[in-house]
Amino acid sequence: MIRSILALIKKEFYQVIRDRNMLLVIFLMPLIQLLLLGYAVNVDVKNIDLALYDHDGTAFSREYIRSFTPGGYFRVLGTDISLLDIERGFKEKQFGAAIIIPQDFEANLETGRAATVGFMIDGTNANSAAIALGYANMITAGFGEKTAGISLPISFNRKVLFNPEMESVNYMIPGIVATLLTMITVMLTSMAIVREREMGTLEQLMVTPLSSPALILGKTIPFAILGYIEMSMALVFGILWFKIPFAGSWLLLYSLSFVFLFTTLGVGMFLSTVSKTQQQAMFYAWFFSIFAILTSGFFTPIANMPRTIQYLTYLNPLRYFMIIVRGIMMKASSVSVLYPEILALVIFGIIILWLAWIRFSKRIK
């Protein structure tokens, strides 16, 4: 009895060691996940691009602006930006906050009168916006103590854009919509061809009059439809149950989701060609989905991540789709604003589908 169990244990270990793909699954992928979780998930809010509107132009106002630089919380943009460009600047993510200093800033403080500073913040991420407002208040209080040794009467006239109530759910639901579409289509597609191979029906399909493109379309279109259904359910539930606003165009959102599907379906098809079993395909799909979610800006703003991780996010298609979904739903962004993300998704879709097609053609020969 014991000898049989030991022999079975030995056989299983031998199979695992002999399978190179299984060794990667067991040892390499958890290590990568650990690194991603350690570096990409960061609740600190730093490197907020701060636009300047200094209408005072005095030494006192410039010193006040410089007080926002230490600590790495804000990155002060070097030149004044026209107030006419402020809304577009926020939509295009040129900056995440803006500070407006009135002409009588120094004069009021020198005479002991209150000076009101305008502070605008992108409120799409309610948590980051609240923390940034706290930083700004803290910096202002510290500036008064350091400059005059007293608490200077500087107050904020704050304005939170795109999410005035600063509800976190308004930021999270669009992110969940994007991640659901990614996970469903990648996982289902990755297992489709592997399932046919395990059941022995792939060879039967290949001897039928069906061409390879027809076979691929037949295997992927159902999952694209399921992805749209999941996305629609999440949107309807979010709007009706959580009362989140939808500021943009439904047609634009669904059209760009179709562009994104080329990427996710291509990834799923590629994973199915490098997997031998459904379990392996599912794990590869899960690994890709976790990587995509962690480096997409879903939980943590990309600007808060280490520089190396920030460069890595450019290889993540979900990063661009996350900006698109949140931009359309919260900011009513148009194609003229989202064209860099749209172009990136088109390029990713073409490359990934081409690689998946080449790999699939080799496997069925």
Coordinates of C-alpha atoms in Angstrom, one line a residue:
M1 CA 0.0 0.0 0.0
I2 CA 2.6 2.6 1.1
R3 CA 5.0 1.4 -1.7
S4 CA 2.2 2.0 -4.3
I5 CA 1.5 5.5 -2.9
L6 CA 5.2 6.4 -3.0
A7 CA 5.5 5.1 -6.5
L8 CA 2.5 7.2 -7.6
I9 CA 3.9 10.3 -5.9
K10 CA 7.3 9.7 -7.7
K11 CA 5.5 9.3 -11.0
E12 CA 3.6 12.6 -10.5
F13 CA 6.7 14.5 -9.5
Y14 CA 8.5 13.0 -12.6
Q15 CA 5.7 14.2 -14.9
V16 CA 5.8 17.7 -13.4
I17 CA 9.6 18.0 -13.7
R18 CA 9.6 16.6 -17.2
D19 CA 6.9 19.1 -18.4
R20 CA 8.7 22.4 -19.0
N21 CA 5.4 24.3 -19.3
M22 CA 4.3 23.1 -15.9
L23 CA 7.5 24.2 -14.3
L24 CA 7.0 27.7 -15.7
V25 CA 3.4 27.6 -14.3
I26 CA 4.5 26.5 -10.8
F27 CA 7.7 28.6 -10.3
L28 CA 8.0 31.5 -12.7
M29 CA 4.5 32.9 -12.9
P30 CA 3.9 33.2 -9.1
L31 CA 7.2 35.1 -8.9
I32 CA 6.1 37.5 -11.6
Q33 CA 2.7 37.9 -9.9
L34 CA 4.5 38.7 -6.6
L35 CA 6.6 41.4 -8.3
L36 CA 3.6 42.9 -10.0
L37 CA 1.6 43.0 -6.8
G38 CA 4.5 44.5 -4.9
Y39 CA 5.2 47.3 -7.4
A40 CA 2.1 48.0 -9.4
V41 CA -0.5 48.0 -6.5
N42 CA 0.4 51.2 -4.7
V43 CA -2.3 53.2 -2.8
D44 CA 0.0 56.3 -2.5
V45 CA -1.0 59.2 -4.7
K46 CA 2.0 60.9 -6.2
N47 CA 3.2 62.6 -9.4
I48 CA 0.0 64.5 -10.0
D49 CA 0.6 66.8 -13.0
L50 CA -0.3 70.3 -11.7
A51 CA -1.2 73.1 -14.3
L52 CA -0.5 76.7 -13.3
Y53 CA -2.6 79.8 -13.8
D54 CA -0.5 82.5 -11.9
H55 CA -2.3 85.8 -12.5
D56 CA -0.4 87.5 -9.7
G57 CA 3.1 86.9 -11.0
T58 CA 4.8 88.1 -7.8
A59 CA 7.7 86.6 -5.8
F60 CA 5.2 85.5 -3.2
S61 CA 3.0 83.6 -5.7
R62 CA 6.0 81.9 -7.2
E63 CA 7.2 80.8 -3.8
Y64 CA 3.8 79.4 -3.1
I65 CA 3.9 77.4 -6.4
R66 CA 7.4 76.1 -5.5
S67 CA 6.0 74.8 -2.2
F68 CA 4.0 72.1 -4.2
T69 CA 7.2 70.6 -5.6
P70 CA 8.8 68.8 -2.6
G71 CA 7.6 65.4 -1.6
G72 CA 6.8 64.2 -5.1
Y73 CA 3.0 64.6 -4.7
F74 CA 2.7 67.1 -7.5
R75 CA 4.6 67.7 -10.7
V76 CA 4.3 71.4 -11.4
L77 CA 4.1 72.1 -15.1
G78 CA 6.7 74.8 -16.0
T79 CA 4.6 77.3 -18.0
D80 CA 1.2 78.9 -17.5
I81 CA -1.6 77.3 -19.5
S82 CA -4.4 79.3 -21.0
L83 CA -7.7 79.1 -19.0
L84 CA -9.4 78.4 -22.4
D85 CA -7.6 75.1 -22.6
I86 CA -8.4 73.9 -19.1
E87 CA -11.3 71.6 -19.9
R88 CA -9.6 70.0 -22.9
G89 CA -6.4 69.6 -20.8
F90 CA -8.3 67.6 -18.2
K91 CA -10.0 65.4 -20.8
E92 CA -6.7 64.7 -22.6
K93 CA -5.0 63.9 -19.2
Q94 CA -2.4 66.6 -19.8
F95 CA -2.7 67.3 -16.1
G96 CA -4.7 66.0 -13.2
A97 CA -5.0 69.2 -11.2
A98 CA -4.8 73.0 -11.7
I99 CA -4.2 75.8 -9.4
I100 CA -5.4 79.4 -10.1
I101 CA -3.8 82.3 -8.3
P102 CA -5.6 85.6 -8.4
Q103 CA -4.0 88.9 -9.2
D104 CA -4.3 90.3 -5.7
F105 CA -2.8 87.2 -4.0
E106 CA 0.3 88.9 -2.6
A107 CA -1.5 92.2 -1.9
N108 CA -4.2 90.6 0.2
L109 CA -1.8 88.5 2.3
E110 CA 0.5 91.5 3.0
T111 CA -2.5 93.5 4.3
G112 CA -3.8 90.5 6.3
R113 CA -6.8 89.9 4.1
A114 CA -7.9 86.4 3.0
A115 CA -6.6 85.2 -0.3
T116 CA -8.6 82.7 -2.2
V117 CA -6.8 80.2 -4.5
G118 CA -8.7 78.2 -7.1
F119 CA -7.9 74.5 -7.1
M120 CA -9.3 72.2 -9.7
I121 CA -8.9 68.4 -9.6
D122 CA -9.9 65.5 -11.9
G123 CA -12.4 63.7 -9.8
T124 CA -12.8 60.5 -11.9
N125 CA -10.8 58.6 -9.3
A126 CA -12.5 59.8 -6.1
N127 CA -9.9 58.4 -3.8
S128 CA -7.0 60.0 -5.6
A129 CA -8.9 63.3 -5.8
A130 CA -9.6 63.4 -2.1
I131 CA -6.0 62.6 -1.2
A132 CA -4.7 65.2 -3.6
L133 CA -7.0 67.8 -2.0
G134 CA -5.7 66.9 1.4
Y135 CA -2.1 67.3 0.1
A136 CA -2.9 70.7 -1.3
N137 CA -4.5 71.9 2.0
M138 CA -1.5 70.5 3.9
I139 CA 1.0 72.2 1.6
T140 CA -0.8 75.5 1.9
A141 CA -0.9 75.4 5.7
G142 CA 2.8 74.5 5.7
F143 CA 3.6 77.4 3.4
G144 CA 2.0 79.9 5.7
E145 CA 3.9 78.6 8.7
K146 CA 7.2 78.6 6.9
T147 CA 6.8 82.0 5.2
A148 CA 5.4 84.1 7.9
G149 CA 5.5 82.0 11.0
I150 CA 1.8 82.3 11.2
S151 CA -1.2 80.7 9.6
L152 CA -1.8 82.8 6.5
P153 CA -5.4 83.3 5.5
I154 CA -5.3 81.3 2.3
S155 CA -8.4 79.4 1.4
F156 CA -9.3 77.0 -1.5
N157 CA -12.2 77.5 -3.8
R158 CA -12.1 73.9 -5.0
K159 CA -13.8 72.4 -8.0
V160 CA -14.0 68.6 -8.7
L161 CA -14.4 67.8 -12.3
F162 CA -16.3 64.8 -13.9
N163 CA -17.2 63.4 -10.5
P164 CA -18.4 66.3 -8.2
E165 CA -19.8 64.0 -5.5
M166 CA -16.4 62.1 -5.5
E167 CA -18.2 58.7 -5.5
S168 CA -15.7 55.9 -5.9
V169 CA -18.3 53.7 -7.6
N170 CA -18.4 56.1 -10.6
Y171 CA -14.8 55.3 -11.2
M172 CA -14.8 51.6 -10.4
I173 CA -17.8 50.4 -12.5
P174 CA -16.3 51.5 -15.8
G175 CA -13.1 49.7 -14.8
I176 CA -15.1 46.6 -14.0
V177 CA -16.8 46.8 -17.4
A178 CA -13.4 46.8 -19.1
T179 CA -11.9 44.0 -17.0
L180 CA -15.0 41.8 -17.5
L181 CA -14.8 42.1 -21.2
T182 CA -11.2 41.2 -21.1
M183 CA -11.4 38.2 -18.8
I184 CA -14.5 36.6 -20.4
T185 CA -13.2 36.7 -24.0
V186 CA -9.6 35.7 -23.2
M187 CA -10.5 32.8 -21.0
L188 CA -13.3 31.4 -23.2
T189 CA -11.4 31.7 -26.4
S190 CA -8.2 30.2 -24.9
M191 CA -10.0 27.0 -24.0
A192 CA -12.0 26.7 -27.2
I193 CA -9.4 25.1 -29.5
V194 CA -7.8 23.1 -26.7
R195 CA -11.1 21.6 -25.8
E196 CA -11.6 20.4 -29.4
R197 CA -8.1 18.9 -29.4
E198 CA -8.6 17.1 -26.0
M199 CA -11.9 15.6 -27.3
G200 CA -10.3 14.6 -30.5
T201 CA -12.8 16.6 -32.6
L202 CA -10.3 19.2 -34.0
E203 CA -9.0 16.7 -36.6
Q204 CA -12.6 16.0 -37.6
L205 CA -13.3 19.7 -38.1
M206 CA -10.2 20.1 -40.2
V207 CA -11.3 17.4 -42.7
T208 CA -14.6 19.1 -43.2
P209 CA -15.1 21.7 -46.1
L210 CA -14.6 24.5 -43.5
S211 CA -11.7 26.7 -44.2
S212 CA -9.3 27.8 -41.4
P213 CA -10.7 31.4 -41.3
A214 CA -14.2 30.0 -41.1
L215 CA -13.2 27.7 -38.3
I216 CA -11.6 30.6 -36.4
L217 CA -14.6 32.8 -36.9
G218 CA -16.9 30.1 -35.8
K219 CA -14.9 29.5 -32.6
T220 CA -14.5 33.2 -31.7
I221 CA -17.7 35.0 -32.7
P222 CA -19.8 33.3 -29.9
F223 CA -17.3 34.5 -27.3
A224 CA -17.4 38.1 -28.7
I225 CA -21.2 38.0 -28.4
L226 CA -20.9 36.7 -24.8
G227 CA -18.4 39.5 -24.1
Y228 CA -20.9 42.1 -25.3
I229 CA -23.7 40.6 -23.2
E230 CA -21.5 40.6 -20.1
M231 CA -20.5 44.2 -20.8
S232 CA -24.1 45.3 -21.4
M233 CA -25.2 43.6 -18.2
A234 CA -22.5 45.3 -16.2
L235 CA -23.4 48.7 -17.7
V236 CA -27.1 48.4 -17.1
F237 CA -26.6 47.2 -13.6
G238 CA -24.2 50.0 -12.8
I239 CA -26.5 52.7 -14.2
L240 CA -29.7 51.4 -12.7
W241 CA -28.5 50.0 -9.4
F242 CA -25.5 52.2 -8.5
K243 CA -26.9 55.3 -10.4
I244 CA -23.6 56.0 -12.1
P245 CA -23.8 58.7 -14.8
F246 CA -23.1 57.9 -18.5
A247 CA -22.0 61.2 -20.0
G248 CA -20.7 60.0 -23.5
S249 CA -21.9 58.1 -26.6
W250 CA -23.1 54.5 -26.4
L251 CA -22.4 54.0 -30.0
L252 CA -18.8 55.1 -29.6
L253 CA -18.3 52.9 -26.6
Y254 CA -19.6 49.8 -28.3
S255 CA -17.7 50.6 -31.5
L256 CA -14.4 50.9 -29.7
S257 CA -15.2 47.8 -27.6
F258 CA -15.4 45.9 -30.9
V259 CA -11.9 47.2 -31.8
F260 CA -10.7 46.0 -28.4
L261 CA -12.2 42.5 -28.9
F262 CA -9.8 41.9 -31.8
T263 CA -7.0 42.1 -29.2
T264 CA -8.6 39.9 -26.5
L265 CA -9.9 37.3 -29.0
G266 CA -6.4 37.2 -30.6
V267 CA -4.7 36.7 -27.2
G268 CA -7.2 33.9 -26.3
M269 CA -6.6 32.2 -29.6
F270 CA -2.8 32.5 -29.2
L271 CA -2.9 31.0 -25.7
S272 CA -5.0 28.1 -27.0
T273 CA -2.2 27.2 -29.5
V274 CA 0.5 27.1 -26.8
S275 CA -1.6 25.1 -24.3
K276 CA -1.9 21.3 -24.2
T277 CA -4.8 21.1 -21.8
Q278 CA -7.8 23.2 -20.8
Q279 CA -6.3 23.7 -17.3
Q280 CA -3.1 25.0 -18.8
A281 CA -5.1 27.4 -21.1
M282 CA -7.2 28.6 -18.2
F283 CA -4.1 29.3 -16.1
Y284 CA -2.4 31.2 -18.9
A285 CA -5.5 33.2 -19.5
W286 CA -5.8 33.9 -15.7
F287 CA -2.1 35.0 -15.6
F288 CA -2.6 37.4 -18.6
S289 CA -5.8 38.8 -17.1
I290 CA -4.1 39.5 -13.7
F291 CA -1.2 41.2 -15.4
A292 CA -3.5 43.2 -17.6
I293 CA -5.7 44.3 -14.7
L294 CA -2.8 45.2 -12.3
T295 CA -1.0 47.3 -15.0
S296 CA -4.1 49.0 -16.5
G297 CA -4.7 51.7 -13.9
F298 CA -7.8 49.9 -12.6
F299 CA -6.8 49.9 -8.9
T300 CA -3.8 52.3 -8.9
P301 CA -3.0 55.3 -11.1
I302 CA -0.2 54.4 -13.5
A303 CA 1.6 57.6 -12.5
N304 CA 2.1 56.2 -9.0
M305 CA 3.9 53.1 -10.2
P306 CA 7.7 52.8 -10.5
R307 CA 9.1 54.1 -13.8
T308 CA 9.9 50.5 -15.0
I309 CA 6.4 49.3 -14.5
Q310 CA 5.0 52.5 -16.2
Y311 CA 7.0 51.5 -19.3
L312 CA 5.6 48.0 -19.0
T313 CA 2.0 49.2 -19.1
Y314 CA 2.5 50.4 -22.6
L315 CA 2.4 46.7 -23.7
N316 CA -0.9 46.2 -22.0
P317 CA -4.0 46.7 -24.3
L318 CA -6.3 47.0 -21.3
R319 CA -4.5 50.2 -20.3
Y320 CA -5.8 52.0 -23.4
F321 CA -9.3 50.5 -23.2
M322 CA -9.6 51.5 -19.6
I323 CA -8.9 55.1 -20.6
I324 CA -11.5 54.8 -23.3
V325 CA -14.2 53.4 -21.2
R326 CA -13.7 55.8 -18.3
G327 CA -13.3 58.7 -20.7
I328 CA -16.5 58.0 -22.5
M329 CA -18.6 57.3 -19.4
M330 CA -17.3 60.0 -17.1
K331 CA -16.0 62.8 -19.4
A332 CA -18.0 62.3 -22.6
S333 CA -14.7 62.0 -24.5
S334 CA -14.8 61.9 -28.3
V335 CA -12.6 60.4 -30.9
S336 CA -10.6 63.6 -31.2
V337 CA -9.6 63.1 -27.6
L338 CA -9.2 59.3 -27.6
Y339 CA -7.4 58.8 -30.9
P340 CA -4.0 57.9 -29.3
E341 CA -5.7 55.0 -27.4
I342 CA -7.7 54.0 -30.5
L343 CA -4.6 53.9 -32.6
A344 CA -2.8 51.8 -30.0
L345 CA -5.7 49.3 -29.9
V346 CA -5.8 49.0 -33.7
I347 CA -2.0 48.3 -33.7
F348 CA -2.3 45.7 -30.9
G349 CA -5.2 44.0 -32.6
I350 CA -3.4 43.6 -35.9
I351 CA -0.2 42.3 -34.4
I352 CA -1.8 39.9 -31.9
L353 CA -4.3 38.5 -34.5
W354 CA -1.5 38.0 -37.0
L355 CA 0.7 36.2 -34.4
A356 CA -2.3 34.0 -33.4
W357 CA -3.1 33.2 -37.0
I358 CA 0.5 32.2 -37.7
R359 CA 0.6 30.0 -34.6
F360 CA -2.8 28.4 -35.3
S361 CA -1.8 27.6 -38.9
K362 CA 1.3 25.8 -37.7
R363 CA -0.6 23.8 -35.1
I364 CA -3.2 22.5 -37.5
K365 CA -0.8 21.4 -40.2

